[in-house]
CSV table of C-alpha atoms in Angstrom, one decimal:
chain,number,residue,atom,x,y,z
A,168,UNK,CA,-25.1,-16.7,5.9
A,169,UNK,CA,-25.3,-12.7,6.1
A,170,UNK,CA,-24.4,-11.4,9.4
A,171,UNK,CA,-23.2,-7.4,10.6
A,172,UNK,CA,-20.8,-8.8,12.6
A,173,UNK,CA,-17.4,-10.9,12.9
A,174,UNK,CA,-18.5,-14.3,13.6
A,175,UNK,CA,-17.7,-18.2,12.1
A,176,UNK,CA,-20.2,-20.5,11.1
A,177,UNK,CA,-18.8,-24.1,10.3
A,178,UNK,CA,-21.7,-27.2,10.9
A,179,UNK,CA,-19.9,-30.7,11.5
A,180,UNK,CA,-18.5,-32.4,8.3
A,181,UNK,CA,-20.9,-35.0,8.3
A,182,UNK,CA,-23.2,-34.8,6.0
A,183,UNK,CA,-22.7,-37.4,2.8
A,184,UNK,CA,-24.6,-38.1,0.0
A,185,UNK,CA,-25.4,-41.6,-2.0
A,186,UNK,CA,-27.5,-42.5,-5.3
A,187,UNK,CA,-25.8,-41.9,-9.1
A,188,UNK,CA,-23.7,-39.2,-7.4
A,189,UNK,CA,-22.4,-40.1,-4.0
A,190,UNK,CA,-20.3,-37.4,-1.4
A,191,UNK,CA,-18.4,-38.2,1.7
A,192,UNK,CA,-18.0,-35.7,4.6
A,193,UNK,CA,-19.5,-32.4,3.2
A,194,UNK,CA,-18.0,-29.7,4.9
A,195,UNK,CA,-18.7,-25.8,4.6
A,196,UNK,CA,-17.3,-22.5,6.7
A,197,UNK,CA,-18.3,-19.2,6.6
A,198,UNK,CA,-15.9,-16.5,8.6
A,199,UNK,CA,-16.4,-12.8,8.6
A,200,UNK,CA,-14.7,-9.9,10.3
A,201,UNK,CA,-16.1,-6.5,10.6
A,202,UNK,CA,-12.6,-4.7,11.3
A,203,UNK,CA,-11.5,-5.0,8.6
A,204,UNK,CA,-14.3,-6.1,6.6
A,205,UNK,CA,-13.9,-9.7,5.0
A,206,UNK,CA,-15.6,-12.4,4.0
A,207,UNK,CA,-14.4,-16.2,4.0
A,208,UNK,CA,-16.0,-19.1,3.1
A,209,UNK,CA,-14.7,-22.5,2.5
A,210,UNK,CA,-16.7,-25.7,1.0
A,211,UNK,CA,-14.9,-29.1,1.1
A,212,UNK,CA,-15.8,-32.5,-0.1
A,213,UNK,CA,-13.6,-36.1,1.2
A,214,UNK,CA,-14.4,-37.9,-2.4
A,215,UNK,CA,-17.3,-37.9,-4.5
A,216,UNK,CA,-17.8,-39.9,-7.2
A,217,UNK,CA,-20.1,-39.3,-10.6
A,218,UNK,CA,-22.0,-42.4,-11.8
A,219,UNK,CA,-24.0,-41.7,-14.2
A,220,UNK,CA,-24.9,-44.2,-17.1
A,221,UNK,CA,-24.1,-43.7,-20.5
A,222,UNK,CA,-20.6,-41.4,-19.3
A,223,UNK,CA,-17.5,-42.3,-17.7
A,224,UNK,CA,-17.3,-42.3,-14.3
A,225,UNK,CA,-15.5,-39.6,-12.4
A,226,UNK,CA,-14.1,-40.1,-9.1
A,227,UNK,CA,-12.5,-37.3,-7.2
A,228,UNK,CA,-10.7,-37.4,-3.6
A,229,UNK,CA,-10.2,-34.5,-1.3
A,230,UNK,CA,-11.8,-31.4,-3.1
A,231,UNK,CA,-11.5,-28.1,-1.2
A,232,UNK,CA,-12.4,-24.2,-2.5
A,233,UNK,CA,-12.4,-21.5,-0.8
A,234,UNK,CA,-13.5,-17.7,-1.6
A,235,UNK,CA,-12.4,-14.6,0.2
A,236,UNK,CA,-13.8,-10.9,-0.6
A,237,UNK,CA,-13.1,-7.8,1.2
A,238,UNK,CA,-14.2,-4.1,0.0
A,239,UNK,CA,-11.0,-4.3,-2.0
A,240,UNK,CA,-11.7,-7.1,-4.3
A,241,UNK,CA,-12.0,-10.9,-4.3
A,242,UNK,CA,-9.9,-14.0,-4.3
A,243,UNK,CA,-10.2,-17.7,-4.7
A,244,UNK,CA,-8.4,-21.0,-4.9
A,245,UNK,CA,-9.2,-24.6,-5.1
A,246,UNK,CA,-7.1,-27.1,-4.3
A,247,UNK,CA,-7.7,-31.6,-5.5
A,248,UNK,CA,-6.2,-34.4,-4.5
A,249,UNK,CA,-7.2,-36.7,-6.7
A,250,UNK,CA,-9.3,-36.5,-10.0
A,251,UNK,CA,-10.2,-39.7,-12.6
A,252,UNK,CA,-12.1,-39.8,-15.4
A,253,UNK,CA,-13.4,-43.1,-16.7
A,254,UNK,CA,-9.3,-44.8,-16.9
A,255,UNK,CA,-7.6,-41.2,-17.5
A,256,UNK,CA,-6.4,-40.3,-13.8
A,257,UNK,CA,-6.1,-36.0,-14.6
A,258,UNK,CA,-4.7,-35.6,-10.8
A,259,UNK,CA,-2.6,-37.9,-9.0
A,260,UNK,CA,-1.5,-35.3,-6.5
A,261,UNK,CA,-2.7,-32.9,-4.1
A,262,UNK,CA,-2.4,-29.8,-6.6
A,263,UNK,CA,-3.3,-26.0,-6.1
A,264,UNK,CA,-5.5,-25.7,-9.4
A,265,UNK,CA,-4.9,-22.6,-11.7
A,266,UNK,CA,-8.6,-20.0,-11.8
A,267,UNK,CA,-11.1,-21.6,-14.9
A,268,UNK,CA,-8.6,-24.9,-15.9
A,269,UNK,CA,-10.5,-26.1,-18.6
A,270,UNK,CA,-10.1,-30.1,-19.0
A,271,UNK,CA,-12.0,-31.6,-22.6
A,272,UNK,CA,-12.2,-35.8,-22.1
A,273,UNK,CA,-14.8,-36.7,-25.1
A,274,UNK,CA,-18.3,-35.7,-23.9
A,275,UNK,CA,-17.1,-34.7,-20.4
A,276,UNK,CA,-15.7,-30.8,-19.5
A,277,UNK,CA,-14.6,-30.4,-16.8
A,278,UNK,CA,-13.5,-26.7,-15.0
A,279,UNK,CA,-12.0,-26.8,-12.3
A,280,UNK,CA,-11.5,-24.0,-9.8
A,281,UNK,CA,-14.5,-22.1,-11.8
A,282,UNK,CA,-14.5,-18.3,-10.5
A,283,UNK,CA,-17.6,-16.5,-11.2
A,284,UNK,CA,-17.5,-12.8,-9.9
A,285,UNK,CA,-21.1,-12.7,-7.6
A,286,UNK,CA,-23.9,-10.0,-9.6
A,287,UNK,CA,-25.6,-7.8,-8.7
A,288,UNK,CA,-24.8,-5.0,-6.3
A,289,UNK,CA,-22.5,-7.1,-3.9
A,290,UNK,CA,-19.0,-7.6,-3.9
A,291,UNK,CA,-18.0,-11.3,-4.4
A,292,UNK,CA,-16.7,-14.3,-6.1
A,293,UNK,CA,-18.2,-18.0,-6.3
A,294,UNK,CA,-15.6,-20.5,-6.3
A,295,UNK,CA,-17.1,-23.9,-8.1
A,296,UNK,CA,-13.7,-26.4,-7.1
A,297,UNK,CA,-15.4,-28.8,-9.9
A,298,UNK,CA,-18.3,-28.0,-12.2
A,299,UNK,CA,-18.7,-31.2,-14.4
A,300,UNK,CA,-21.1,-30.7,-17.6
A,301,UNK,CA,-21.6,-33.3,-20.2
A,302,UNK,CA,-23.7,-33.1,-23.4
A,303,UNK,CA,-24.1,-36.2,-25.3
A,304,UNK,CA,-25.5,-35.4,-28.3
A,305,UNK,CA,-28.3,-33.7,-26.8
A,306,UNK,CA,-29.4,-36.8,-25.2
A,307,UNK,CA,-28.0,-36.8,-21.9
A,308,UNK,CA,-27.1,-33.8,-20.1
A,309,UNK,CA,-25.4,-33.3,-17.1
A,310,UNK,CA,-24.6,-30.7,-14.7
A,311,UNK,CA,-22.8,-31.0,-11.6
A,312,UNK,CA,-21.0,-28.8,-9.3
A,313,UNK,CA,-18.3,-30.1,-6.1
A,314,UNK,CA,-17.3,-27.9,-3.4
A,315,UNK,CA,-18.7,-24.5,-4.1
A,316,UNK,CA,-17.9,-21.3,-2.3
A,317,UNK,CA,-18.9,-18.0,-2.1
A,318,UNK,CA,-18.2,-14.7,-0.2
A,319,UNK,CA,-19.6,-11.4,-0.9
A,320,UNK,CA,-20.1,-8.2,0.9
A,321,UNK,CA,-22.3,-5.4,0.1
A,322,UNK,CA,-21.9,-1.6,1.1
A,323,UNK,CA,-18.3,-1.5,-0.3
């Protein structure tokens, strides 16, 4: 969304998704102000689970993110309710997550509340709530990302 103007953008949360990864109730928000300048945007997901063959599955339940830049600088947070990996259960709780939580279970990583600063001549920070890789053995690789967000500005 780029607009020059205060405005909120938020499409129904309705959207899921099925097959080897499945999503319930996608939801994204985008809210900017002009006076003062700032840029909001909020991705959530209900549950998702990863069901891949040959890794464990991972299930997660109520996975929010949310990135905020103004001309001053940038800000996330990421917040999970639940997160399971194959029988490890790694969040039982809703929990505020700590910026790049690294989490090693065999030939899953897991970092959770990922913040990437945006490049390029913007302002900004992505906010991945969960990115998901696994490498096994350079035969199967994965790459998944849950609930990302991202606000930028430019002209700061």
């Amino acid at each position: 969304v780029s607009v020059t103007g205060s405005t909120t953008v938020a499409p129904p949360c309705v959207a899921s998704l099925s097959g080897l990864i499945s999503a319930q109730n996608l939801c994204a928000s985008v809210t900017t102000s002009v006076s003062p300048g700032t840029a909001n945007a909020a991705a959530s997901v209900n549950s998702t689970t990863v069901g891949i063959a040959g890794i464990p599955v991972i299930s997660l339940g109520a996975v929010q993110s949310t990135s905020t830049t103004t001309c001053g600088g940038s800000h996330g947070t990421t917040t999970i309710a639940y997160l399971k990996v194959g029988s490890t259960v790694v969040i039982a709780k809703p929990t505020a997550i700590a910026p790049n939580t690294t989490v090693n279970l065999g030939v899953v990583k897991l970092v959770l509340n990922e913040q990437l600063p945006v490049g390029g001549t913007d302002a900004g920070l992505t906010v991945n709530a969960v990115h998901v890789t696994v490498n096994v053995l350079g035969l199967a690789k994965t790459n998944v990302v849950v609930a990302s967000s991202e606000s930028d500005m430019g002209g700061c």
